Amino acid sequence: LPSTEYTFEISGSENFSAATITLLSPASLIDITSHSHSDIIDPQQDLTINWTGGNPSGKIALRVMPHFKPQDGAGMGGKHNQGHPPPPGPHPGRAIVEILDSNPGQYTFTAEQIQNLISEFGADKIVLDVTQFELGEVEHDDKVLHTAMRNGTSVMLNVQ
């Protein structure tokens, strides 16, 4: 929710005294406007993503991950052996990640990037994330604690 206060009650420990920390969510949440969940993309074409919201001068992180569902009976039970397909679901270790110095509201991944990503796993879907972090500082016991609040969204797209 935009412009909402979130309060965290920290009970403390022997090495960290109890604290209450309040963070304010961004006024403008990020929303992907170019695609909806389950839209179909053509991997032979560049993929342009549009979004609204976020801090205009803050950095943006974009991530595209392959996602696939194995054919019936081809599941690995959570195991991954060389020469066999990986388990179903998103694969963040095999992602395209782009960090933008500002928030332009648009980015284009090349057809070659998308093709390389999906061909490695034979992915039938991709997951696209657009994220920005709001960083802050809170003083506690004469120390500065660093805070981060994620402002982002994602869509899962079907590969044609």
PDB file of C-alpha atoms in Angstrom:
ATOM      1  CA  LEU A   1       0.000   0.000   0.000  1.00  0.00           C
ATOM      2  CA  PRO A   2       1.380   3.432  -0.872  1.00  0.00           C
ATOM      3  CA  SER A   3       2.245   5.959   1.855  1.00  0.00           C
ATOM      4  CA  THR A   4       1.580   3.456   4.641  1.00  0.00           C
ATOM      5  CA  GLU A   5       3.491   3.233   7.901  1.00  0.00           C
ATOM      6  CA  TYR A   6       4.804  -0.194   8.881  1.00  0.00           C
ATOM      7  CA  THR A   7       5.904  -0.586  12.497  1.00  0.00           C
ATOM      8  CA  PHE A   8       8.301  -3.325  13.553  1.00  0.00           C
ATOM      9  CA  GLU A   9       8.555  -4.295  17.222  1.00  0.00           C
ATOM     10  CA  ILE A  10      11.977  -5.791  17.962  1.00  0.00           C
ATOM     11  CA  SER A  11      12.126  -7.663  21.258  1.00  0.00           C
ATOM     12  CA  GLY A  12      15.887  -7.325  21.546  1.00  0.00           C
ATOM     13  CA  SER A  13      18.564  -9.660  22.842  1.00  0.00           C
ATOM     14  CA  GLU A  14      21.662  -9.657  24.982  1.00  0.00           C
ATOM     15  CA  ASN A  15      23.511  -7.748  22.237  1.00  0.00           C
ATOM     16  CA  PHE A  16      20.692  -5.602  20.845  1.00  0.00           C
ATOM     17  CA  SER A  17      18.200  -3.675  22.945  1.00  0.00           C
ATOM     18  CA  ALA A  18      14.475  -3.697  22.221  1.00  0.00           C
ATOM     19  CA  ALA A  19      13.339  -1.196  19.609  1.00  0.00           C
ATOM     20  CA  THR A  20      10.374  -0.024  17.612  1.00  0.00           C
ATOM     21  CA  ILE A  21      11.118   0.990  14.032  1.00  0.00           C
ATOM     22  CA  THR A  22       8.594   2.594  11.708  1.00  0.00           C
ATOM     23  CA  LEU A  23       9.066   2.708   7.944  1.00  0.00           C
ATOM     24  CA  LEU A  24       6.924   4.552   5.411  1.00  0.00           C
ATOM     25  CA  SER A  25       6.139   2.826   2.121  1.00  0.00           C
ATOM     26  CA  PRO A  26       6.749   4.801  -1.075  1.00  0.00           C
ATOM     27  CA  ALA A  27       4.044   7.210  -2.212  1.00  0.00           C
ATOM     28  CA  SER A  28       4.061   5.770  -5.729  1.00  0.00           C
ATOM     29  CA  LEU A  29       4.200   1.981  -6.051  1.00  0.00           C
ATOM     30  CA  ILE A  30       5.709   0.381  -9.153  1.00  0.00           C
ATOM     31  CA  ASP A  31       3.216  -1.167 -11.575  1.00  0.00           C
ATOM     32  CA  ILE A  32       4.071  -2.965 -14.834  1.00  0.00           C
ATOM     33  CA  THR A  33       1.757  -1.457 -17.460  1.00  0.00           C
ATOM     34  CA  SER A  34       2.952  -3.097 -20.678  1.00  0.00           C
ATOM     35  CA  HIS A  35       2.083  -6.680 -19.753  1.00  0.00           C
ATOM     36  CA  SER A  36      -0.344  -8.633 -17.598  1.00  0.00           C
ATOM     37  CA  HIS A  37       0.074 -12.090 -16.091  1.00  0.00           C
ATOM     38  CA  SER A  38      -0.151 -14.829 -18.741  1.00  0.00           C
ATOM     39  CA  ASP A  39       0.364 -12.505 -21.713  1.00  0.00           C
ATOM     40  CA  ILE A  40       2.077 -14.291 -24.597  1.00  0.00           C
ATOM     41  CA  ILE A  41       5.441 -13.017 -25.831  1.00  0.00           C
ATOM     42  CA  ASP A  42       7.269 -13.838 -29.052  1.00  0.00           C
ATOM     43  CA  PRO A  43      10.927 -14.606 -28.245  1.00  0.00           C
ATOM     44  CA  GLN A  44      11.837 -13.652 -31.821  1.00  0.00           C
ATOM     45  CA  GLN A  45      10.970 -10.028 -30.958  1.00  0.00           C
ATOM     46  CA  ASP A  46      12.601  -7.583 -28.535  1.00  0.00           C
ATOM     47  CA  LEU A  47      10.708  -7.378 -25.233  1.00  0.00           C
ATOM     48  CA  THR A  48       9.917  -3.813 -24.130  1.00  0.00           C
ATOM     49  CA  ILE A  49       8.674  -3.407 -20.570  1.00  0.00           C
ATOM     50  CA  ASN A  50       6.840  -0.282 -19.385  1.00  0.00           C
ATOM     51  CA  TRP A  51       6.058   0.599 -15.784  1.00  0.00           C
ATOM     52  CA  THR A  52       4.819   3.488 -13.697  1.00  0.00           C
ATOM     53  CA  GLY A  53       5.574   4.582 -10.154  1.00  0.00           C
ATOM     54  CA  GLY A  54       8.583   4.598  -7.914  1.00  0.00           C
ATOM     55  CA  ASN A  55      11.085   7.334  -7.202  1.00  0.00           C
ATOM     56  CA  PRO A  56      11.999   8.980 -10.559  1.00  0.00           C
ATOM     57  CA  SER A  57      15.655   9.421  -9.588  1.00  0.00           C
ATOM     58  CA  GLY A  58      16.125   6.097  -7.790  1.00  0.00           C
ATOM     59  CA  LYS A  59      17.871   3.076  -9.301  1.00  0.00           C
ATOM     60  CA  ILE A  60      15.736   0.334 -10.842  1.00  0.00           C
ATOM     61  CA  ALA A  61      16.553  -3.382 -10.890  1.00  0.00           C
ATOM     62  CA  LEU A  62      15.076  -5.470 -13.692  1.00  0.00           C
ATOM     63  CA  ARG A  63      15.214  -9.267 -13.620  1.00  0.00           C
ATOM     64  CA  VAL A  64      13.958 -11.832 -16.129  1.00  0.00           C
ATOM     65  CA  MET A  65      14.008 -15.498 -15.052  1.00  0.00           C
ATOM     66  CA  PRO A  66      13.095 -18.643 -16.953  1.00  0.00           C
ATOM     67  CA  HIS A  67      10.158 -20.609 -15.578  1.00  0.00           C
ATOM     68  CA  PHE A  68       8.882 -23.908 -16.833  1.00  0.00           C
ATOM     69  CA  LYS A  69       6.607 -26.781 -16.002  1.00  0.00           C
ATOM     70  CA  PRO A  70       7.983 -30.190 -16.989  1.00  0.00           C
ATOM     71  CA  GLN A  71       5.919 -32.563 -19.115  1.00  0.00           C
ATOM     72  CA  ASP A  72       3.722 -35.011 -17.157  1.00  0.00           C
ATOM     73  CA  GLY A  73       5.898 -37.565 -15.383  1.00  0.00           C
ATOM     74  CA  ALA A  74       9.084 -35.570 -15.991  1.00  0.00           C
ATOM     75  CA  GLY A  75       9.257 -33.993 -12.535  1.00  0.00           C
ATOM     76  CA  MET A  76      12.483 -34.366 -10.613  1.00  0.00           C
ATOM     77  CA  GLY A  77      11.036 -34.298  -7.104  1.00  0.00           C
ATOM     78  CA  GLY A  78      13.093 -31.214  -6.287  1.00  0.00           C
ATOM     79  CA  LYS A  79      16.387 -32.786  -7.427  1.00  0.00           C
ATOM     80  CA  HIS A  80      18.576 -31.495 -10.224  1.00  0.00           C
ATOM     81  CA  ASN A  81      21.053 -33.837 -11.856  1.00  0.00           C
ATOM     82  CA  GLN A  82      23.302 -32.902 -14.736  1.00  0.00           C
ATOM     83  CA  GLY A  83      21.781 -34.115 -17.984  1.00  0.00           C
ATOM     84  CA  HIS A  84      18.226 -33.882 -16.618  1.00  0.00           C
ATOM     85  CA  PRO A  85      15.871 -30.932 -16.678  1.00  0.00           C
ATOM     86  CA  PRO A  86      15.871 -28.622 -13.654  1.00  0.00           C
ATOM     87  CA  PRO A  87      12.913 -28.701 -11.252  1.00  0.00           C
ATOM     88  CA  PRO A  88       9.813 -26.711 -12.191  1.00  0.00           C
ATOM     89  CA  GLY A  89       9.420 -23.102 -11.115  1.00  0.00           C
ATOM     90  CA  PRO A  90      11.412 -19.882 -11.492  1.00  0.00           C
ATOM     91  CA  HIS A  91      15.195 -20.049 -11.695  1.00  0.00           C
ATOM     92  CA  PRO A  92      16.703 -16.840 -10.225  1.00  0.00           C
ATOM     93  CA  GLY A  93      20.263 -18.174 -10.583  1.00  0.00           C
ATOM     94  CA  ARG A  94      19.839 -18.092 -14.353  1.00  0.00           C
ATOM     95  CA  ALA A  95      18.402 -14.624 -14.715  1.00  0.00           C
ATOM     96  CA  ILE A  96      19.099 -11.559 -16.788  1.00  0.00           C
ATOM     97  CA  VAL A  97      19.617  -8.687 -14.342  1.00  0.00           C
ATOM     98  CA  GLU A  98      19.890  -5.048 -15.382  1.00  0.00           C
ATOM     99  CA  ILE A  99      20.470  -2.168 -12.945  1.00  0.00           C
ATOM    100  CA  LEU A 100      19.396   1.245 -14.202  1.00  0.00           C
ATOM    101  CA  ASP A 101      20.798   4.427 -12.629  1.00  0.00           C
ATOM    102  CA  SER A 102      17.405   6.142 -12.790  1.00  0.00           C
ATOM    103  CA  ASN A 103      13.749   5.260 -13.290  1.00  0.00           C
ATOM    104  CA  PRO A 104      12.931   5.785 -16.998  1.00  0.00           C
ATOM    105  CA  GLY A 105       9.711   3.737 -16.897  1.00  0.00           C
ATOM    106  CA  GLN A 106      10.776   1.615 -19.861  1.00  0.00           C
ATOM    107  CA  TYR A 107      13.448  -0.908 -20.807  1.00  0.00           C
ATOM    108  CA  THR A 108      13.964  -3.238 -23.756  1.00  0.00           C
ATOM    109  CA  PHE A 109      15.489  -6.702 -23.551  1.00  0.00           C
ATOM    110  CA  THR A 110      16.794  -7.934 -26.901  1.00  0.00           C
ATOM    111  CA  ALA A 111      15.290 -10.961 -28.620  1.00  0.00           C
ATOM    112  CA  GLU A 112      18.734 -12.582 -28.344  1.00  0.00           C
ATOM    113  CA  GLN A 113      18.761 -12.167 -24.543  1.00  0.00           C
ATOM    114  CA  ILE A 114      15.296 -13.711 -24.227  1.00  0.00           C
ATOM    115  CA  GLN A 115      16.098 -16.568 -26.632  1.00  0.00           C
ATOM    116  CA  ASN A 116      19.316 -17.445 -24.783  1.00  0.00           C
ATOM    117  CA  LEU A 117      17.500 -17.417 -21.449  1.00  0.00           C
ATOM    118  CA  ILE A 118      14.622 -19.669 -22.465  1.00  0.00           C
ATOM    119  CA  SER A 119      16.703 -22.073 -24.570  1.00  0.00           C
ATOM    120  CA  GLU A 120      18.914 -23.078 -21.633  1.00  0.00           C
ATOM    121  CA  PHE A 121      15.965 -24.715 -19.831  1.00  0.00           C
ATOM    122  CA  GLY A 122      13.424 -25.012 -22.614  1.00  0.00           C
ATOM    123  CA  ALA A 123      11.346 -22.551 -20.587  1.00  0.00           C
ATOM    124  CA  ASP A 124       7.725 -22.080 -21.550  1.00  0.00           C
ATOM    125  CA  LYS A 125       7.348 -18.990 -19.336  1.00  0.00           C
ATOM    126  CA  ILE A 126       9.443 -16.129 -18.006  1.00  0.00           C
ATOM    127  CA  VAL A 127       9.042 -14.103 -14.821  1.00  0.00           C
ATOM    128  CA  LEU A 128       9.811 -10.408 -15.063  1.00  0.00           C
ATOM    129  CA  ASP A 129      10.493  -8.251 -11.977  1.00  0.00           C
ATOM    130  CA  VAL A 130      10.783  -4.462 -11.778  1.00  0.00           C
ATOM    131  CA  THR A 131      12.100  -3.373  -8.378  1.00  0.00           C
ATOM    132  CA  GLN A 132      13.312  -0.282  -6.554  1.00  0.00           C
ATOM    133  CA  PHE A 133      14.582  -0.128  -2.982  1.00  0.00           C
ATOM    134  CA  GLU A 134      13.841   2.761  -0.654  1.00  0.00           C
ATOM    135  CA  LEU A 135      16.842   3.033   1.663  1.00  0.00           C
ATOM    136  CA  GLY A 136      16.797   4.754   5.024  1.00  0.00           C
ATOM    137  CA  GLU A 137      18.590   5.126   8.328  1.00  0.00           C
ATOM    138  CA  VAL A 138      17.308   4.789  11.886  1.00  0.00           C
ATOM    139  CA  GLU A 139      19.261   5.731  15.021  1.00  0.00           C
ATOM    140  CA  HIS A 140      19.235   3.180  17.830  1.00  0.00           C
ATOM    141  CA  ASP A 141      21.507   2.999  20.880  1.00  0.00           C
ATOM    142  CA  ASP A 142      23.811   5.667  19.396  1.00  0.00           C
ATOM    143  CA  LYS A 143      24.224   3.588  16.226  1.00  0.00           C
ATOM    144  CA  VAL A 144      22.809   3.956  12.748  1.00  0.00           C
ATOM    145  CA  LEU A 145      20.723   1.074  11.398  1.00  0.00           C
ATOM    146  CA  HIS A 146      20.191   0.875   7.659  1.00  0.00           C
ATOM    147  CA  THR A 147      16.721   0.007   6.391  1.00  0.00           C
ATOM    148  CA  ALA A 148      15.474  -1.096   2.986  1.00  0.00           C
ATOM    149  CA  MET A 149      11.935  -1.362   1.701  1.00  0.00           C
ATOM    150  CA  ARG A 150      11.265  -3.075  -1.643  1.00  0.00           C
ATOM    151  CA  ASN A 151       8.928  -1.362  -4.083  1.00  0.00           C
ATOM    152  CA  GLY A 152       8.316  -3.692  -6.967  1.00  0.00           C
ATOM    153  CA  THR A 153       6.121  -6.009  -8.918  1.00  0.00           C
ATOM    154  CA  SER A 154       6.387  -8.922 -11.298  1.00  0.00           C
ATOM    155  CA  VAL A 155       4.494 -10.689 -14.072  1.00  0.00           C
ATOM    156  CA  MET A 156       4.723 -14.202 -15.476  1.00  0.00           C
ATOM    157  CA  LEU A 157       4.617 -14.264 -19.267  1.00  0.00           C
ATOM    158  CA  ASN A 158       4.005 -17.233 -21.570  1.00  0.00           C
ATOM    159  CA  VAL A 159       6.531 -17.882 -24.327  1.00  0.00           C
ATOM    160  CA  GLN A 160       5.029 -18.450 -27.769  1.00  0.00           C
TER     161      GLN A 160
END
